[in-house]
Coordinates of C-alpha atoms and ligand atoms in Angstrom, one line a residue:
M1 CA 89.3 102.5 -13.3
K2 CA 90.1 102.1 -9.2
I3 CA 92.4 104.3 -8.5
C4 CA 94.5 105.2 -5.1
V5 CA 96.5 108.4 -4.4
I6 CA 99.2 108.5 -1.7
G7 CA 99.3 112.0 -0.8
A8 CA 96.7 114.4 -0.4
G9 CA 99.2 117.4 -1.1
Y10 CA 99.1 119.5 -4.1
A11 CA 100.3 117.0 -6.5
G12 CA 98.6 114.1 -5.2
L13 CA 95.0 115.8 -4.3
V14 CA 94.5 117.7 -7.9
S15 CA 95.3 114.8 -9.5
A16 CA 92.9 112.4 -7.7
V17 CA 90.1 115.4 -7.7
G18 CA 91.5 115.3 -11.9
F19 CA 91.4 111.4 -12.2
A20 CA 88.0 111.1 -10.3
G21 CA 86.5 114.2 -12.6
R22 CA 87.0 112.1 -15.6
G23 CA 84.7 109.3 -13.6
H24 CA 87.8 107.0 -12.1
D25 CA 86.7 106.0 -9.0
V26 CA 89.8 107.4 -6.4
A27 CA 90.7 106.8 -2.8
C28 CA 92.9 109.6 -1.4
I29 CA 95.4 108.4 1.5
D30 CA 97.0 110.9 3.8
K31 CA 99.0 110.5 6.8
D32 CA 97.4 113.6 7.7
A33 CA 94.5 113.5 10.0
G34 CA 94.0 117.1 9.8
K35 CA 94.3 117.3 5.9
I36 CA 91.9 114.2 5.3
S37 CA 89.6 115.4 8.1
K38 CA 88.7 119.1 6.0
I39 CA 89.2 117.1 2.7
T40 CA 86.2 114.3 3.8
K41 CA 84.1 118.3 4.4
G42 CA 84.9 119.2 0.8
L43 CA 87.4 121.6 1.8
P44 CA 91.3 121.4 0.3
P45 CA 94.2 122.1 3.0
F46 CA 95.5 124.7 0.6
F47 CA 94.7 127.7 -1.7
E48 CA 94.1 126.8 -5.5
A49 CA 91.4 128.4 -7.8
G50 CA 88.2 126.0 -8.2
L51 CA 89.1 123.2 -6.2
G52 CA 86.9 123.3 -3.8
E53 CA 84.6 123.1 -6.1
R54 CA 85.9 120.5 -7.8
L55 CA 86.4 118.6 -5.0
R56 CA 82.8 119.1 -3.5
G57 CA 81.1 118.0 -7.3
V58 CA 83.4 115.1 -7.1
Q59 CA 82.4 113.9 -3.9
N60 CA 78.7 114.3 -4.0
A61 CA 79.1 112.2 -7.2
G62 CA 80.5 109.0 -5.2
R63 CA 84.0 109.2 -6.7
L64 CA 86.8 110.8 -4.4
E65 CA 86.9 108.9 -1.0
A66 CA 89.8 110.3 1.4
G67 CA 91.3 108.9 4.6
T68 CA 94.5 108.0 6.5
D69 CA 93.3 104.3 6.0
Y70 CA 96.1 102.8 3.3
S71 CA 93.4 99.6 3.7
A72 CA 91.9 101.7 -0.1
I73 CA 94.7 100.6 -1.6
Q74 CA 92.9 96.8 -1.6
G75 CA 91.7 96.7 -5.3
A76 CA 93.0 99.5 -6.8
D77 CA 94.3 99.5 -10.5
I78 CA 96.7 101.9 -9.8
V79 CA 98.4 103.4 -6.8
I80 CA 100.0 106.6 -7.3
L81 CA 102.6 107.7 -4.6
A82 CA 102.3 111.5 -4.4
V83 CA 104.1 112.0 -1.1
G84 CA 106.4 115.2 -1.0
T85 CA 110.1 114.8 -2.3
P86 CA 112.1 118.3 0.1
S87 CA 115.8 118.5 0.3
L88 CA 118.1 117.3 2.4
P89 CA 121.0 120.0 3.7
D90 CA 123.2 118.3 1.4
G91 CA 120.9 119.4 -1.9
S92 CA 120.2 115.8 -2.4
A93 CA 116.0 114.1 -1.8
D94 CA 115.0 113.2 0.9
L95 CA 113.2 109.8 0.1
S96 CA 111.9 109.0 3.7
H97 CA 107.9 109.5 2.4
V98 CA 108.2 107.5 -0.7
R99 CA 109.7 104.9 1.4
A100 CA 107.4 104.7 4.1
A101 CA 104.7 105.0 1.3
C102 CA 106.0 102.3 -0.2
A103 CA 106.4 100.0 3.0
A104 CA 102.8 100.7 3.8
V105 CA 101.8 100.1 0.1
A106 CA 103.5 96.4 -0.3
D107 CA 101.7 95.7 3.2
E108 CA 98.3 96.6 2.2
L109 CA 99.2 94.8 -1.3
K110 CA 99.5 91.6 -0.4
R111 CA 96.5 91.0 0.7
S112 CA 94.9 91.1 -2.7
D113 CA 95.4 89.2 -5.6
K114 CA 94.5 91.4 -8.1
F115 CA 97.0 92.7 -10.6
A116 CA 98.1 96.5 -9.9
V117 CA 100.5 99.0 -10.9
V118 CA 102.2 101.1 -8.4
A119 CA 102.7 104.8 -10.7
V120 CA 105.0 107.5 -9.4
R121 CA 103.9 110.7 -9.7
S122 CA 106.4 112.1 -6.5
T123 CA 109.6 113.9 -8.3
V124 CA 112.4 111.4 -7.8
L125 CA 116.2 111.4 -9.3
P126 CA 116.8 108.7 -12.5
G127 CA 116.7 105.0 -10.5
T128 CA 114.8 106.4 -7.7
T129 CA 111.7 104.0 -9.0
E130 CA 113.6 101.1 -10.1
K131 CA 115.7 100.9 -7.4
V132 CA 113.9 102.0 -4.1
V133 CA 110.1 101.9 -4.9
G134 CA 110.2 98.2 -6.6
P135 CA 112.4 96.5 -4.4
A136 CA 110.1 97.9 -1.6
I137 CA 107.0 97.0 -3.1
E138 CA 108.9 93.4 -4.0
K139 CA 108.8 92.3 -0.9
S140 CA 104.8 92.3 -0.8
G141 CA 104.9 89.1 -3.2
V142 CA 102.3 90.2 -5.8
R143 CA 102.8 90.7 -9.6
F144 CA 102.7 94.6 -9.7
G145 CA 103.6 96.7 -13.1
L146 CA 106.1 100.1 -11.8
A147 CA 105.4 103.2 -13.3
M148 CA 106.8 106.8 -12.8
V149 CA 104.3 109.5 -14.1
P150 CA 106.2 113.0 -13.6
E151 CA 103.3 116.1 -12.8
F152 CA 104.1 118.8 -14.7
L153 CA 101.5 121.3 -12.8
R154 CA 101.7 124.8 -12.2
E155 CA 100.7 125.7 -8.5
G156 CA 98.0 129.2 -8.9
S157 CA 96.9 127.2 -12.5
A158 CA 97.0 123.4 -11.5
L159 CA 93.4 122.6 -12.4
S160 CA 94.0 123.7 -15.9
D161 CA 97.1 122.3 -16.7
F162 CA 95.8 119.1 -14.9
D163 CA 93.0 119.1 -18.1
K164 CA 95.5 120.3 -20.5
P165 CA 98.4 119.1 -20.0
D166 CA 101.6 120.5 -22.5
R167 CA 102.0 116.8 -23.0
I168 CA 101.8 113.3 -20.6
V169 CA 105.2 111.5 -20.3
V170 CA 104.4 107.9 -18.6
G171 CA 107.5 106.1 -18.0
C172 CA 106.4 101.6 -17.7
S173 CA 108.5 98.7 -16.8
D174 CA 107.0 96.3 -19.5
D175 CA 103.6 96.4 -21.8
K176 CA 100.9 94.8 -19.8
T177 CA 101.8 98.1 -17.2
K178 CA 101.6 100.5 -20.3
T179 CA 98.0 99.2 -21.6
V180 CA 97.0 100.0 -17.5
M181 CA 98.4 103.8 -18.3
E182 CA 97.1 104.0 -21.6
G183 CA 93.6 103.1 -19.9
L184 CA 94.2 105.7 -17.5
Y185 CA 95.3 108.9 -20.0
G186 CA 93.5 107.7 -22.7
S187 CA 90.5 110.7 -22.5
F188 CA 93.8 113.2 -22.9
D189 CA 94.3 115.1 -25.8
C190 CA 97.5 116.2 -25.9
P191 CA 101.0 114.6 -26.6
K192 CA 101.7 111.0 -24.9
L193 CA 104.9 110.1 -24.6
F194 CA 105.8 106.8 -23.5
V195 CA 109.7 106.0 -22.4
D196 CA 111.4 104.3 -20.6
I197 CA 111.5 104.9 -16.2
R198 CA 114.7 106.9 -15.9
T199 CA 113.6 108.4 -19.1
A200 CA 110.9 109.9 -17.8
E201 CA 112.6 110.5 -14.4
M202 CA 115.1 112.5 -16.0
I203 CA 112.8 114.8 -18.4
K204 CA 111.1 116.1 -14.7
Y205 CA 114.2 117.4 -13.9
A206 CA 115.8 118.9 -16.9
S207 CA 112.6 120.3 -17.7
N208 CA 112.5 122.2 -14.7
A209 CA 116.4 122.9 -14.7
F210 CA 115.2 125.0 -18.6
L211 CA 112.7 126.9 -16.6
A212 CA 114.7 127.4 -13.4
S213 CA 118.3 129.1 -15.6
R214 CA 115.3 130.7 -17.9
I215 CA 114.4 132.5 -14.7
A216 CA 117.4 133.2 -13.5
L217 CA 118.8 134.6 -17.0
T218 CA 115.7 136.8 -17.3
N219 CA 116.7 138.3 -13.7
E220 CA 120.0 138.6 -14.6
T221 CA 118.8 140.5 -17.7
A222 CA 116.5 142.6 -15.8
N223 CA 119.3 143.6 -13.4
I224 CA 121.6 144.7 -15.9
C225 CA 118.7 146.7 -17.5
Q226 CA 117.8 148.5 -14.7
K227 CA 121.8 149.8 -14.0
A228 CA 122.4 150.4 -17.7
G229 CA 118.7 152.2 -17.5
V230 CA 117.3 150.4 -19.8
D231 CA 113.5 149.0 -20.0
A232 CA 113.7 145.3 -19.2
D233 CA 110.1 144.3 -20.1
E234 CA 111.1 145.9 -23.7
V235 CA 114.6 143.9 -24.0
L236 CA 112.5 141.2 -23.0
K237 CA 109.5 141.3 -25.3
A238 CA 111.6 141.6 -28.7
V239 CA 114.0 138.1 -26.9
G240 CA 110.8 136.3 -26.3
M241 CA 109.4 137.2 -30.6
D242 CA 112.4 135.0 -31.4
A243 CA 110.6 131.9 -32.9
R244 CA 113.5 129.7 -31.0
L245 CA 113.0 131.5 -27.7
G246 CA 109.0 132.0 -27.3
P247 CA 107.8 134.9 -25.0
H248 CA 107.5 132.7 -21.5
F249 CA 108.8 132.9 -18.6
L250 CA 110.2 135.8 -19.6
V251 CA 109.2 137.9 -16.6
P252 CA 111.3 138.9 -13.7
G253 CA 111.2 139.1 -10.2
S254 CA 112.1 138.5 -6.7
G255 CA 113.6 135.0 -8.0
F256 CA 111.9 131.3 -7.6
G257 CA 110.4 129.5 -5.3
G258 CA 108.1 127.2 -4.5
S259 CA 108.4 123.4 -3.8
C260 CA 109.8 121.9 -6.8
L261 CA 112.2 124.7 -8.8
P262 CA 114.5 124.6 -5.8
K263 CA 114.9 122.0 -4.9
D264 CA 115.0 120.2 -7.9
V265 CA 117.7 122.3 -9.0
S266 CA 119.7 121.2 -6.2
A267 CA 119.1 117.7 -6.4
L268 CA 120.0 117.6 -10.1
A269 CA 123.0 119.0 -9.6
R270 CA 123.7 116.7 -6.7
H271 CA 122.7 113.4 -8.9
A272 CA 125.3 114.9 -11.3
Q273 CA 128.1 114.6 -9.3
E274 CA 127.0 111.2 -7.8
V275 CA 126.9 110.1 -12.1
G276 CA 130.6 111.7 -12.2
E277 CA 129.7 114.9 -13.8
D278 CA 130.2 118.8 -13.1
A279 CA 127.1 121.0 -13.9
P280 CA 128.1 124.2 -13.0
L281 CA 125.4 126.4 -14.1
L282 CA 122.7 124.2 -11.9
H283 CA 125.2 125.2 -9.3
A284 CA 125.0 129.1 -11.1
I285 CA 121.2 129.0 -11.1
H286 CA 120.9 127.8 -7.7
E287 CA 123.3 130.3 -6.6
S288 CA 122.2 133.1 -9.0
N289 CA 118.6 132.5 -7.9
Q290 CA 119.3 133.1 -4.0
K291 CA 121.0 136.4 -4.9
Q292 CA 117.6 137.9 -6.3
K293 CA 115.5 136.7 -3.4
L294 CA 117.4 139.8 -1.8
R295 CA 117.6 142.5 -4.6
L296 CA 114.3 144.3 -3.4
F297 CA 116.4 144.1 0.4
H298 CA 119.5 146.1 -1.7
M299 CA 118.0 148.6 -3.2
L300 CA 116.4 149.8 -0.1
G301 CA 119.5 149.2 2.0
R302 CA 120.7 152.3 -1.1
M303 CA 117.9 154.3 -0.4
M304 CA 117.5 154.3 3.7
H305 CA 118.9 153.2 7.1
L306 CA 116.8 150.3 8.2
K307 CA 117.4 150.7 11.7
G308 CA 113.3 151.6 13.3
K309 CA 112.0 151.9 9.7
K310 CA 108.5 150.4 9.2
I311 CA 109.5 148.3 6.0
A312 CA 105.4 147.0 4.2
I313 CA 105.8 144.1 2.3
L314 CA 102.8 142.9 -0.6
G315 CA 102.8 139.4 -1.2
L316 CA 104.2 136.2 0.9
S317 CA 103.5 133.1 -1.0
F318 CA 106.0 132.3 -3.6
K319 CA 103.9 133.6 -6.8
A320 CA 100.1 134.6 -7.2
G321 CA 97.4 132.4 -6.7
T322 CA 98.9 129.9 -3.9
D323 CA 99.0 130.0 -0.4
D324 CA 102.2 127.9 -0.9
I325 CA 105.1 129.8 1.2
R326 CA 107.9 127.3 0.7
E327 CA 111.2 129.0 -0.4
S328 CA 109.5 132.0 -1.4
P329 CA 111.6 135.5 -1.4
A330 CA 110.1 136.9 1.6
L331 CA 111.2 133.7 3.0
S332 CA 114.9 135.7 2.9
L333 CA 113.1 139.6 2.6
I334 CA 111.7 139.3 6.5
P335 CA 114.7 138.2 8.1
K336 CA 117.1 140.4 6.5
L337 CA 114.8 143.6 7.7
L338 CA 113.9 142.1 10.8
E339 CA 117.9 141.9 11.8
E340 CA 118.8 145.2 10.1
G341 CA 115.6 146.7 13.1
A342 CA 113.3 147.6 10.9
H343 CA 109.5 146.5 12.0
V344 CA 107.8 144.0 9.4
R345 CA 104.4 144.4 8.1
A346 CA 102.6 142.8 5.9
F347 CA 99.9 141.3 4.0
D348 CA 99.4 138.8 1.2
P349 CA 95.3 137.5 0.1
E350 CA 96.2 134.0 0.8
A351 CA 99.4 133.4 2.8
M352 CA 99.5 135.0 6.0
G353 CA 98.4 131.8 8.3
S354 CA 101.2 130.2 7.3
M355 CA 104.2 133.2 7.2
R356 CA 102.6 133.3 11.0
D357 CA 103.6 130.1 11.8
V358 CA 107.2 131.1 10.6
F359 CA 107.4 135.0 11.6
P360 CA 105.1 135.4 14.9
N361 CA 106.9 138.8 15.2
V362 CA 105.5 140.6 12.5
E363 CA 102.4 142.3 11.8
Y364 CA 99.6 140.5 9.1
A365 CA 97.6 143.5 7.7
N366 CA 94.1 142.7 6.5
D367 CA 94.4 144.9 3.2
W368 CA 97.0 146.3 1.1
E369 CA 95.8 149.5 2.3
E370 CA 96.6 148.8 5.8
C371 CA 99.7 147.1 5.3
L372 CA 101.2 150.5 3.8
S373 CA 99.7 153.4 5.9
G374 CA 102.2 154.9 7.7
C375 CA 105.4 152.7 6.7
D376 CA 108.4 154.4 5.3
A377 CA 109.0 152.2 2.6
A378 CA 107.3 149.0 0.7
L379 CA 108.4 145.9 -1.3
L380 CA 105.8 144.4 -3.8
V381 CA 107.3 141.1 -3.8
T382 CA 104.1 138.4 -5.6
A383 CA 102.2 139.8 -8.5
W384 CA 98.9 139.5 -6.9
P385 CA 96.1 141.1 -8.7
E386 CA 94.8 142.0 -5.6
F387 CA 98.2 145.1 -6.0
Q388 CA 97.2 145.9 -9.5
K389 CA 96.7 149.3 -8.2
S390 CA 96.6 152.6 -10.2
A391 CA 100.1 154.9 -9.3
A392 CA 97.9 157.3 -7.5
E393 CA 95.7 154.6 -5.3
Y394 CA 100.0 153.6 -4.3
K395 CA 100.2 157.4 -3.9
E396 CA 97.4 157.7 -1.9
A397 CA 98.5 154.9 0.6
L398 CA 101.7 155.3 0.5
G399 CA 102.3 159.8 0.8
A400 CA 106.5 159.9 0.1
A401 CA 106.9 156.7 0.9
P402 CA 108.7 154.8 -2.2
L403 CA 107.1 151.5 -3.6
L404 CA 110.2 149.2 -4.4
D405 CA 108.7 146.7 -7.3
S406 CA 109.6 143.0 -8.1
R407 CA 106.7 142.8 -11.1
R408 CA 106.6 146.1 -13.1
I409 CA 102.7 146.8 -12.1
L410 CA 103.0 150.1 -12.9
P411 CA 103.4 151.2 -17.0
P412 CA 106.6 153.8 -17.2
N413 CA 105.5 156.7 -17.2
A414 CA 102.6 156.7 -14.7
A415 CA 104.6 156.9 -11.3
A416 CA 106.4 160.1 -12.1
E417 CA 102.8 161.6 -13.4
A418 CA 101.4 160.4 -9.9
N419 CA 104.8 161.7 -8.1
L420 CA 104.9 158.7 -6.9
A421 CA 108.8 157.7 -5.3
Y422 CA 109.0 154.4 -7.3
H423 CA 111.9 152.2 -8.0
A424 CA 111.1 148.6 -9.6
I425 CA 113.8 145.9 -10.8
G426 CA 114.7 145.8 -14.5
R427 CA 113.9 149.2 -14.9
G428 CA 116.5 151.3 -13.5
A429 CA 116.7 152.5 -9.9
P430 CA 119.2 152.7 -7.3
Ligands
NAD501 P1 102.6 118.2 -0.2 O1 104.1 118.1 0.8 O2 102.0 119.6 -0.1 O3 102.5 117.1 0.2 C1 102.7 116.1 0.2 C2 101.5 114.6 1.3 O4 102.1 113.8 1.6 C3 101.5 115.8 2.7 O5 100.4 116.4 2.6 C4 101.9 114.5 3.4 O6 101.3 114.0 4.8 C5 101.4 113.1 2.6 N1 102.6 111.8 2.7 C6 104.1 112.0 3.1 N2 104.1 111.0 3.9 C7 103.2 109.9 3.8 C8 103.1 108.4 3.9 N3 103.6 107.8 4.2 N4 101.2 108.2 3.6 C9 100.5 109.5 3.2 N5 100.8 109.8 3.1 C10 101.8 110.6 3.1 O7 104.2 117.9 -1.6 P2 103.4 118.7 -3.4 O8 103.8 119.0 -3.2 O9 102.0 117.6 -3.3 O10 104.7 117.4 -3.9 C11 104.5 116.1 -3.9 C12 105.6 115.2 -5.0 O11 105.0 115.9 -5.9 C13 107.1 116.0 -4.6 O12 107.8 114.7 -5.1 C14 107.1 117.1 -5.5 O13 108.4 117.7 -5.9 C15 106.3 117.0 -6.5 N6 105.3 118.3 -7.9 C16 104.6 119.0 -6.9 C17 104.2 120.3 -7.5 C18 103.5 121.3 -7.0 O14 103.5 121.9 -8.1 N7 103.7 121.4 -5.7 C19 104.3 120.5 -8.9 C20 105.2 119.2 -9.5 C21 105.8 118.0 -8.5

């Protein structure tokens, strides 16, 4: 099949490379010439393990081309829209990128007489594909099919999520479109759910709302355990053995971030209001998560006055395995520390470039040890494998300074044995 993917971000480029790897001819279009220039050189514009090799592989096989020119749409069987849908200040989804991409797609399609399916992969609220995308493409005057294929990838394991999805959801406007989409996903061995377009849109939001609620409840449970002197890991391990709940997403931390969960929970809460439904839980998830992002800051504040103190931060990306800092806990912690007059030094294996643009007044270290050297306290925010050190190694790097850990990287008694001042979210601390 000839596939055209609009938007070469995390969702678009992974899909483009993934479908090319399955033998389709893929053109990837992005309006950002800088991103395209990197992609054409075989370099992904963001960090995702294994993506570079896979990208160069499909390029060498002649299966993937990238450009800023929409003419690549001509002759496509499927046009996949994977542009961003960020939050507006009121929490609703900003559809300006979707509208602009649709206008450009319609403009190209009218020069073609081939039936094409326009498939929305961006996360959009129920009704958007039919009310916004459909009418915009209709302006081309050509026959087309409309589909909605929500993306469920997790940054940090995006390629394996593409290769082995838990399920594929496809919303289709009609049988002809369904046949085309069955062809696209024919080689995938997983449950495939063909539904109507609005249902596909809602499945994505419902999935993210469930995940977000689980993280928020996990964090609140850990916070209570911390105050009650109970080890949250033992509690959550036992909770996860309940077959009705299962073991996933029960790891407490500094709150969820990234380009999806925060904005999707807000957009769904806003949508609930628009359709006349109270959704108090969705609002509470957001509030609980915002509070969690500052938990290490408040723990630290109970231990010392921050003015003039050197505070080290390990981990800036919203989670390990990505350089994405969108909505990361570090984005909440750093301004609070700076406001209190602390000097902040940070290290992250992949995300320092983007964070430097946001906080040029933070000092950036070359490795974890340099980051900790001479600090008054260290905050471990992101669970990168690089930070999985022994208590003795942390003791050597920190001396008497405390380590405040949102991810409980040390076994329960290890810190005491190494005489390390250690306080972990969910494990009895200030
Ligand atoms: P992103 O911001 O990383 O990438 C979007 C890309 O689209 C950018 O490179 C931008 O330049 C490009 N773009 C915007 N307008 C364009 C236009 N008119 N023409 C061509 N290119 C254009 O966003 P993302 O993280 O890849 O997310 C994209 C969509 O996928 C969002 O709706 C998001 O909610 C959804 N999604 C993302 C993830 C994820 O893990 N990142 C997971 C599931 C769903």
